[in-house]
Amino acid sequence: MNRDTTTSPAADWGQLLWDPLRLSAMATEYAVDAWQRSILYADVRRQRGNQYLEHLQEQTPNVLDFASEVIMSGLDLPRPVNYGLVRILPPADTPSDSRKRPFVVVDPRAGHGPGIGGFKPDSEVGAALKAGHPCYFVGFLPDPVPGQTVEDVMRAEAAFVRKVGELHPDSRGKPAVIGNCQAGWQILMAAAVWPELFGPIIVAGAPLSYWAGDMPMRYAGGLTGGSWLTALTSDLGAGRFDGAWLVQNFENLDPANTLWTKQYNLYAKVDTEGPRHLQFEKYWGGHVFLNDVEMQYIVDNLFIGNKLSTAQLVTSDGVRIDLRNIRSPIVVFCSYGDNITPPPQALGWITDLYRNDLDVVGHDQTIVYATHDSIGHLGIFVSGSVGRKEHQEFAANIDIIDVLPAGIHHMQIDEHHDDAQEGEPASDAYLTRIRRSNIDEIREIVRPDPESDRRFAAAARISEVNLACYRSFVQPWVRALVTDQGAKWLEPLHPLRMGYELWSDRHPLAAAVQEAAQQVREHRQTVSEANPFLQLQTEFSTAVEQMLDQFRDCRDQIYAQAFDMLYSLPLVQAMTGQSLHDDAPPRPHPSETPEHRQYLAQELTRLEADIHNGGITEAAIRALFFVLAARGEADERHFRHAEELVRPHLTNDFDMQAFRHLVRRQALLMRLDEDAMVSAIPGLLNGIAPEDIRQVAGMIVQVIGSGDVLSAHEQTRLEQVSTLFKRAACEAQAASALAMASPANETSAAAVDGNSAPAMPSSAGDTSAAVMDTKPQTSSPKPKAPQKKTVSKTPVALRTSQTRRGKGK
């Protein structure tokens, strides 16, 4: 009987039992394949062990996939740290543009070594290079400098960003900084103390409000009695905290992946999966160390204390670390598939700091958030699909983000299917839309719970008590018994490290496995996909994953219920200073202070005085904001189209910061009193040449029309502002004709024409939609008489030509 066992469809087990020869052939085929895969799997794991040992011997171990050169070492700073700044050398086919703002990618020191931000071509580093930006990377050595603190790291990161800014004095903006995971809160802390150094800040998967959400890791501190265990672990390491313990916590979150899926994936696809597995394991097994004071600070003040999101941290020299002091746009990128930093933890600091939208605007802070539906924590930094989409769009639109007005915005990146826009600057694979959001939308994601905060406040207080007891009665004995050499002996005994240490070329059977694997590769016999035993293997794997997932869900539910039950007990809350009848919040809200309310009132008074100040540039910006406000969003086509219109007029002395200040100021005024701002447009156009008014009006129409089709309401608003500009042009034409007819007014008319020129159209986020005077604060007030000299913010490149044209009339 001659049966084909390689191309048959999925067989019916009932029929196979009546066909023993075919069943035997399929079983033999599967057995040979399974045995060969086992040998190849063992050999890949042997290479994994060798790679781990070689990685330990490197002087600066990292997984960066780009050539680089050292620019600055943290070891040379007044307060030395084990961090360093390197310049990424761009590929020959994608040179960097020195005029574009530089990017600085900072990797997390959360148990793993550096390099994840540039792990592959489609990454954060790769996206910045592809967009033509100079790129820098901040990494670190495995061992910290003795005595180094979190504050020392903050100072070092600020010094690195300052250095990058100095290296690019001609850049059109301050350095954009990307902080991954734990590096995210470090960068925000540094920017809160030194806000003048930073451009836009992108925090990816960064936990900032540890009490928010419902992830299981947030209960760990309360269920283990607090941070005394962190102190004990550091003491057993002779003053060093092994980052492998942090990695172990990540592994415990998903036992199905840790215990089965990762290994089974390699086994099932061992013919092709080996290189990718080894590449990832080089990063995952590159464990680093933290100082005991660093780790204790992080656990006490962030993980358990949650003090960063409520401005309770203070530096050693008395400076309060208040995230509201950050003047750069903050882009928060998070994912609903992230079980380490879910969106509530990434966005909870906003509801912790701000009560309402006016509070955000009053602090002149711009917050942009973008969410992913399913990607996991590491996928935010590693996934090629995220690198090709989100990070490339962040890099391509970073100048747009920099000039967004104060407030909360939602960034959405969609597939670009608009064939009608073919040939436009934004006609690429994706289309970025930015719409105005509000704190209520953030609150829907975070779901703040005062009762949950009370439980976590009680856990934080219990942690302080237990830590004090440990330090008073146990720590002296542990430190007396542990030596540096003893701590070195304990390191390889960590469960995660043992998996790498035990199976490598050091093992006596390694040579035999290597030789057998070579023979298998030469005589490989793969099983067909239709083999019923292979299908049975797949079903078994799925069942194991489901079982482990059910175990995880039950465990997490038990953790949550145990935590809530324990720290909801009246006795426990009373012992931590919380009364049953106390209606006060468990922690102070930083915005509810008399000084803050007085600050907001004074700021609003100053803003109202600027309604009638400005010139043609301000008028154009107000017109664009007024029309787009009806939609509540703008996409990158508006910004790109505006840039194309004014690119011939951009000059080398264009001041990005002045333009940013101007756009944000006008947006804030429009938000506070839209009707008054629009009504003031004719006054801003007094003394402007009529042809300049018409030119700017035409540009406004082109920019508005570059996006989607206008709604009826938007069309009405566009006609309203067009009427205002048309009326102003007619009045200017009449005044000009009158001046030309009267010799007595010749000098006055020449003075007006000589100091007025058209401004380019701009929009809510266009980085180069207009070029204005580099000192926007010197805008002259509304002129009281047409014969007076009016100073307006006009394009520097056009001012000379317009003056000559005015004199030649």
Short mmCIF file of N, CA and C in Angstrom, two decimals, residues 664-783:
data_model
loop_
_atom_site.label_atom_id
_atom_site.label_comp_id
_atom_site.label_asym_id
_atom_site.label_seq_id
_atom_site.Cartn_x
_atom_site.Cartn_y
_atom_site.Cartn_z
N ARG A 664 1.58 79.26 20.48
CA ARG A 664 0.96 78.78 21.71
C ARG A 664 0.21 79.90 22.42
N ARG A 665 0.75 81.12 22.36
CA ARG A 665 0.09 82.25 23.01
C ARG A 665 -1.25 82.55 22.34
N GLN A 666 -1.25 82.56 21.03
CA GLN A 666 -2.50 82.83 20.32
C GLN A 666 -3.52 81.72 20.54
N ALA A 667 -3.06 80.49 20.59
CA ALA A 667 -3.99 79.38 20.84
C ALA A 667 -4.62 79.49 22.22
N LEU A 668 -3.82 79.88 23.19
CA LEU A 668 -4.34 80.03 24.55
C LEU A 668 -5.37 81.16 24.61
N LEU A 669 -5.09 82.27 23.95
CA LEU A 669 -6.04 83.37 23.92
C LEU A 669 -7.34 82.96 23.22
N MET A 670 -7.23 82.22 22.12
CA MET A 670 -8.42 81.76 21.41
C MET A 670 -9.25 80.84 22.31
N ARG A 671 -8.60 80.06 23.12
CA ARG A 671 -9.34 79.14 23.99
C ARG A 671 -10.08 79.88 25.09
N LEU A 672 -9.50 81.00 25.55
CA LEU A 672 -10.11 81.74 26.65
C LEU A 672 -11.26 82.63 26.18
N ASP A 673 -11.11 83.28 25.01
CA ASP A 673 -12.16 84.18 24.54
C ASP A 673 -12.11 84.22 23.02
N GLU A 674 -12.75 83.25 22.40
CA GLU A 674 -12.69 83.10 20.95
C GLU A 674 -13.32 84.28 20.23
N ASP A 675 -14.49 84.71 20.69
CA ASP A 675 -15.21 85.79 20.01
C ASP A 675 -14.42 87.09 20.02
N ALA A 676 -13.83 87.41 21.18
CA ALA A 676 -13.05 88.64 21.28
C ALA A 676 -11.81 88.58 20.40
N MET A 677 -11.19 87.41 20.30
CA MET A 677 -9.98 87.27 19.49
C MET A 677 -10.28 87.45 18.01
N VAL A 678 -11.39 86.87 17.55
CA VAL A 678 -11.75 87.01 16.14
C VAL A 678 -12.17 88.44 15.84
N SER A 679 -12.90 89.05 16.74
CA SER A 679 -13.35 90.44 16.54
C SER A 679 -12.17 91.40 16.46
N ALA A 680 -11.05 91.02 17.08
CA ALA A 680 -9.88 91.90 17.10
C ALA A 680 -9.03 91.78 15.84
N ILE A 681 -9.35 90.83 14.94
CA ILE A 681 -8.52 90.63 13.74
C ILE A 681 -8.43 91.89 12.88
N PRO A 682 -9.52 92.60 12.59
CA PRO A 682 -9.38 93.81 11.76
C PRO A 682 -8.42 94.83 12.36
N GLY A 683 -8.43 94.98 13.68
CA GLY A 683 -7.52 95.92 14.30
C GLY A 683 -6.07 95.53 14.12
N LEU A 684 -5.79 94.20 14.09
CA LEU A 684 -4.42 93.74 13.89
C LEU A 684 -3.92 94.01 12.47
N LEU A 685 -4.87 94.20 11.53
CA LEU A 685 -4.49 94.41 10.14
C LEU A 685 -4.39 95.88 9.76
N ASN A 686 -4.62 96.79 10.71
CA ASN A 686 -4.48 98.22 10.44
C ASN A 686 -3.04 98.54 10.04
N GLY A 687 -2.88 99.27 8.96
CA GLY A 687 -1.56 99.69 8.54
C GLY A 687 -0.84 98.68 7.68
N ILE A 688 -1.47 97.53 7.36
CA ILE A 688 -0.85 96.52 6.52
C ILE A 688 -1.22 96.78 5.07
N ALA A 689 -0.27 96.57 4.16
CA ALA A 689 -0.53 96.79 2.74
C ALA A 689 -1.64 95.87 2.26
N PRO A 690 -2.55 96.35 1.41
CA PRO A 690 -3.69 95.54 0.97
C PRO A 690 -3.28 94.27 0.24
N GLU A 691 -2.22 94.33 -0.58
CA GLU A 691 -1.82 93.12 -1.29
C GLU A 691 -1.28 92.06 -0.32
N ASP A 692 -0.68 92.50 0.79
CA ASP A 692 -0.19 91.55 1.79
C ASP A 692 -1.36 90.86 2.49
N ILE A 693 -2.40 91.62 2.77
CA ILE A 693 -3.58 91.04 3.42
C ILE A 693 -4.22 90.01 2.51
N ARG A 694 -4.33 90.33 1.21
CA ARG A 694 -4.94 89.39 0.28
C ARG A 694 -4.09 88.13 0.11
N GLN A 695 -2.76 88.31 0.11
CA GLN A 695 -1.86 87.16 -0.03
C GLN A 695 -2.02 86.20 1.15
N VAL A 696 -2.06 86.74 2.36
CA VAL A 696 -2.21 85.90 3.54
C VAL A 696 -3.58 85.25 3.56
N ALA A 697 -4.62 85.97 3.16
CA ALA A 697 -5.96 85.40 3.12
C ALA A 697 -6.01 84.21 2.16
N GLY A 698 -5.34 84.34 1.02
CA GLY A 698 -5.30 83.22 0.08
C GLY A 698 -4.57 82.02 0.64
N MET A 699 -3.48 82.28 1.36
CA MET A 699 -2.74 81.18 1.97
C MET A 699 -3.57 80.47 3.03
N ILE A 700 -4.36 81.22 3.80
CA ILE A 700 -5.23 80.61 4.81
C ILE A 700 -6.21 79.65 4.15
N VAL A 701 -6.80 80.05 3.04
CA VAL A 701 -7.74 79.19 2.34
C VAL A 701 -7.05 77.92 1.84
N GLN A 702 -5.82 78.05 1.34
CA GLN A 702 -5.09 76.88 0.84
C GLN A 702 -4.77 75.91 1.97
N VAL A 703 -4.32 76.42 3.11
CA VAL A 703 -3.96 75.54 4.23
C VAL A 703 -5.20 74.82 4.76
N ILE A 704 -6.29 75.55 4.94
CA ILE A 704 -7.51 74.93 5.45
C ILE A 704 -8.02 73.86 4.49
N GLY A 705 -7.90 74.10 3.20
CA GLY A 705 -8.41 73.16 2.21
C GLY A 705 -7.51 71.97 1.97
N SER A 706 -6.34 71.91 2.59
CA SER A 706 -5.41 70.82 2.33
C SER A 706 -5.79 69.54 3.06
N GLY A 707 -6.71 69.59 4.02
CA GLY A 707 -7.12 68.40 4.75
C GLY A 707 -8.38 67.79 4.17
N ASP A 708 -9.22 67.27 5.06
CA ASP A 708 -10.48 66.68 4.63
C ASP A 708 -11.45 67.77 4.17
N VAL A 709 -12.52 67.34 3.53
CA VAL A 709 -13.53 68.28 3.04
C VAL A 709 -14.14 69.02 4.23
N LEU A 710 -14.32 70.33 4.07
CA LEU A 710 -14.85 71.14 5.15
C LEU A 710 -16.33 70.86 5.39
N SER A 711 -16.70 70.86 6.65
CA SER A 711 -18.11 70.75 7.00
C SER A 711 -18.78 72.10 6.77
N ALA A 712 -20.11 72.10 6.88
CA ALA A 712 -20.85 73.34 6.68
C ALA A 712 -20.46 74.38 7.71
N HIS A 713 -20.27 73.95 8.95
CA HIS A 713 -19.90 74.88 10.02
C HIS A 713 -18.50 75.45 9.76
N GLU A 714 -17.58 74.59 9.32
CA GLU A 714 -16.22 75.05 9.03
C GLU A 714 -16.22 76.01 7.84
N GLN A 715 -17.03 75.71 6.85
CA GLN A 715 -17.11 76.58 5.69
C GLN A 715 -17.65 77.95 6.08
N THR A 716 -18.62 77.96 6.99
CA THR A 716 -19.18 79.23 7.47
C THR A 716 -18.11 80.03 8.20
N ARG A 717 -17.32 79.36 9.02
CA ARG A 717 -16.25 80.06 9.75
C ARG A 717 -15.19 80.58 8.80
N LEU A 718 -14.86 79.80 7.79
CA LEU A 718 -13.86 80.24 6.82
C LEU A 718 -14.35 81.48 6.07
N GLU A 719 -15.62 81.47 5.69
CA GLU A 719 -16.18 82.65 5.03
C GLU A 719 -16.18 83.85 5.95
N GLN A 720 -16.39 83.61 7.25
CA GLN A 720 -16.41 84.72 8.22
C GLN A 720 -15.05 85.39 8.30
N VAL A 721 -13.98 84.61 8.43
CA VAL A 721 -12.65 85.22 8.53
C VAL A 721 -12.22 85.78 7.19
N SER A 722 -12.64 85.15 6.08
CA SER A 722 -12.30 85.69 4.76
C SER A 722 -12.93 87.07 4.56
N THR A 723 -14.14 87.22 5.08
CA THR A 723 -14.81 88.52 5.00
C THR A 723 -14.05 89.57 5.80
N LEU A 724 -13.55 89.19 6.97
CA LEU A 724 -12.78 90.13 7.79
C LEU A 724 -11.52 90.57 7.07
N PHE A 725 -10.80 89.63 6.44
CA PHE A 725 -9.59 89.98 5.71
C PHE A 725 -9.92 90.81 4.47
N LYS A 726 -11.01 90.46 3.79
CA LYS A 726 -11.39 91.21 2.60
C LYS A 726 -11.74 92.65 2.96
N ARG A 727 -12.49 92.81 4.05
CA ARG A 727 -12.86 94.15 4.49
C ARG A 727 -11.62 94.96 4.88
N ALA A 728 -10.68 94.30 5.59
CA ALA A 728 -9.46 95.00 5.99
C ALA A 728 -8.64 95.40 4.77
N ALA A 729 -8.61 94.52 3.74
CA ALA A 729 -7.87 94.85 2.53
C ALA A 729 -8.49 96.05 1.81
N CYS A 730 -9.84 96.08 1.77
CA CYS A 730 -10.51 97.22 1.13
C CYS A 730 -10.23 98.52 1.87
N GLU A 731 -10.28 98.46 3.21
CA GLU A 731 -9.99 99.65 4.00
C GLU A 731 -8.55 100.10 3.80
N ALA A 732 -7.63 99.11 3.75
CA ALA A 732 -6.23 99.46 3.53
C ALA A 732 -6.04 100.06 2.14
N GLN A 733 -6.77 99.54 1.13
CA GLN A 733 -6.68 100.07 -0.23
C GLN A 733 -7.17 101.51 -0.27
N ALA A 734 -8.29 101.76 0.43
CA ALA A 734 -8.83 103.12 0.45
C ALA A 734 -7.88 104.07 1.15
N ALA A 735 -7.31 103.62 2.26
CA ALA A 735 -6.37 104.47 2.99
C ALA A 735 -5.13 104.75 2.15
N SER A 736 -4.70 103.73 1.41
CA SER A 736 -3.52 103.90 0.55
C SER A 736 -3.80 104.90 -0.57
N ALA A 737 -5.00 104.76 -1.16
CA ALA A 737 -5.36 105.69 -2.23
C ALA A 737 -5.45 107.12 -1.72
N LEU A 738 -6.02 107.28 -0.53
CA LEU A 738 -6.13 108.60 0.07
C LEU A 738 -4.75 109.18 0.35
N ALA A 739 -3.84 108.31 0.83
CA ALA A 739 -2.49 108.77 1.13
C ALA A 739 -1.75 109.18 -0.14
N MET A 740 -1.96 108.42 -1.21
CA MET A 740 -1.29 108.76 -2.47
C MET A 740 -1.81 110.07 -3.05
N ALA A 741 -3.11 110.32 -2.79
CA ALA A 741 -3.70 111.56 -3.33
C ALA A 741 -3.30 112.78 -2.53
N SER A 742 -2.87 112.63 -1.32
CA SER A 742 -2.53 113.77 -0.46
C SER A 742 -1.03 113.82 -0.25
N PRO A 743 -0.34 114.81 -0.84
CA PRO A 743 1.12 114.91 -0.67
C PRO A 743 1.51 115.08 0.78
N ALA A 744 0.62 115.66 1.57
CA ALA A 744 0.97 115.90 2.96
C ALA A 744 1.13 114.61 3.74
N ASN A 745 0.49 113.54 3.26
CA ASN A 745 0.54 112.26 3.98
C ASN A 745 1.56 111.30 3.38
N GLU A 746 2.39 111.81 2.44
CA GLU A 746 3.32 110.91 1.76
C GLU A 746 4.31 110.27 2.71
N THR A 747 4.87 111.08 3.58
CA THR A 747 5.86 110.55 4.52
C THR A 747 5.25 109.51 5.43
N SER A 748 4.04 109.83 5.93
CA SER A 748 3.38 108.90 6.85
C SER A 748 3.08 107.58 6.16
N ALA A 749 2.60 107.64 4.90
CA ALA A 749 2.27 106.41 4.19
C ALA A 749 3.51 105.58 3.94
N ALA A 750 4.64 106.24 3.57
CA ALA A 750 5.87 105.49 3.34
C ALA A 750 6.33 104.81 4.60
N ALA A 751 6.13 105.47 5.75
CA ALA A 751 6.54 104.86 7.02
C ALA A 751 5.73 103.62 7.30
N VAL A 752 4.44 103.70 6.98
CA VAL A 752 3.59 102.53 7.23
C VAL A 752 3.99 101.38 6.33
N ASP A 753 4.15 101.70 5.01
CA ASP A 753 4.50 100.63 4.08
C ASP A 753 5.87 100.06 4.39
N GLY A 754 6.77 100.86 4.84
CA GLY A 754 8.14 100.40 5.05
C GLY A 754 8.29 99.52 6.25
N ASN A 755 7.30 99.45 7.09
CA ASN A 755 7.44 98.62 8.28
C ASN A 755 6.37 97.54 8.33
N SER A 756 5.72 97.31 7.24
CA SER A 756 4.68 96.29 7.23
C SER A 756 4.94 95.35 6.08
N ALA A 757 4.67 94.09 6.30
CA ALA A 757 4.87 93.10 5.27
C ALA A 757 4.02 91.90 5.58
N PRO A 758 3.76 91.07 4.61
CA PRO A 758 2.86 89.94 4.83
C PRO A 758 3.50 88.87 5.69
N ALA A 759 2.68 88.22 6.44
CA ALA A 759 3.15 87.06 7.21
C ALA A 759 2.63 85.81 6.54
N MET A 760 3.29 84.72 6.79
CA MET A 760 2.87 83.46 6.21
C MET A 760 1.77 82.85 7.04
N PRO A 761 0.90 82.02 6.46
CA PRO A 761 -0.15 81.37 7.23
C PRO A 761 0.45 80.35 8.16
N SER A 762 -0.16 80.16 9.27
CA SER A 762 0.29 79.17 10.22
C SER A 762 -0.90 78.43 10.76
N SER A 763 -0.68 77.38 11.50
CA SER A 763 -1.76 76.57 12.04
C SER A 763 -1.39 76.10 13.41
N ALA A 764 -2.28 75.28 14.01
CA ALA A 764 -2.12 74.90 15.40
C ALA A 764 -0.87 74.11 15.65
N GLY A 765 -0.22 73.62 14.64
CA GLY A 765 0.97 72.85 14.92
C GLY A 765 2.02 72.97 13.86
N ASP A 766 1.90 73.90 12.93
CA ASP A 766 2.87 73.99 11.85
C ASP A 766 4.17 74.55 12.35
N THR A 767 5.25 73.86 12.03
CA THR A 767 6.55 74.27 12.56
C THR A 767 7.19 75.36 11.75
N SER A 768 6.74 75.58 10.53
CA SER A 768 7.37 76.60 9.72
C SER A 768 6.34 77.34 8.89
N ALA A 769 5.14 77.44 9.41
CA ALA A 769 4.09 78.08 8.65
C ALA A 769 4.27 79.58 8.59
N ALA A 770 5.11 80.14 9.43
CA ALA A 770 5.39 81.56 9.36
C ALA A 770 6.75 81.83 9.95
N VAL A 771 7.39 82.85 9.46
CA VAL A 771 8.66 83.28 10.02
C VAL A 771 8.45 84.67 10.57
N MET A 772 8.65 84.82 11.87
CA MET A 772 8.33 86.09 12.49
C MET A 772 9.55 86.65 13.18
N ASP A 773 9.37 87.85 13.69
CA ASP A 773 10.41 88.48 14.47
C ASP A 773 10.84 87.55 15.58
N THR A 774 12.11 87.58 15.94
CA THR A 774 12.60 86.67 16.95
C THR A 774 12.29 87.12 18.35
N LYS A 775 11.54 88.20 18.52
CA LYS A 775 11.16 88.67 19.85
C LYS A 775 9.65 88.91 19.88
N PRO A 776 8.86 87.82 20.05
CA PRO A 776 7.42 88.01 19.97
C PRO A 776 6.86 88.84 21.10
N GLN A 777 7.58 88.97 22.20
CA GLN A 777 7.04 89.74 23.32
C GLN A 777 7.04 91.23 23.05
N THR A 778 7.65 91.67 21.92
CA THR A 778 7.71 93.11 21.64
C THR A 778 6.62 93.56 20.69
N SER A 779 5.57 92.72 20.52
CA SER A 779 4.48 93.11 19.63
C SER A 779 3.89 94.43 20.08
N SER A 780 3.64 95.32 19.12
CA SER A 780 3.09 96.62 19.47
C SER A 780 1.60 96.50 19.68
N PRO A 781 1.01 97.35 20.50
CA PRO A 781 -0.44 97.31 20.70
C PRO A 781 -1.17 97.81 19.47
N LYS A 782 -2.47 97.68 19.53
CA LYS A 782 -3.32 98.14 18.43
C LYS A 782 -3.11 99.64 18.20
N PRO A 783 -2.81 100.04 16.94
CA PRO A 783 -2.56 101.47 16.68
C PRO A 783 -3.81 102.29 16.86
#
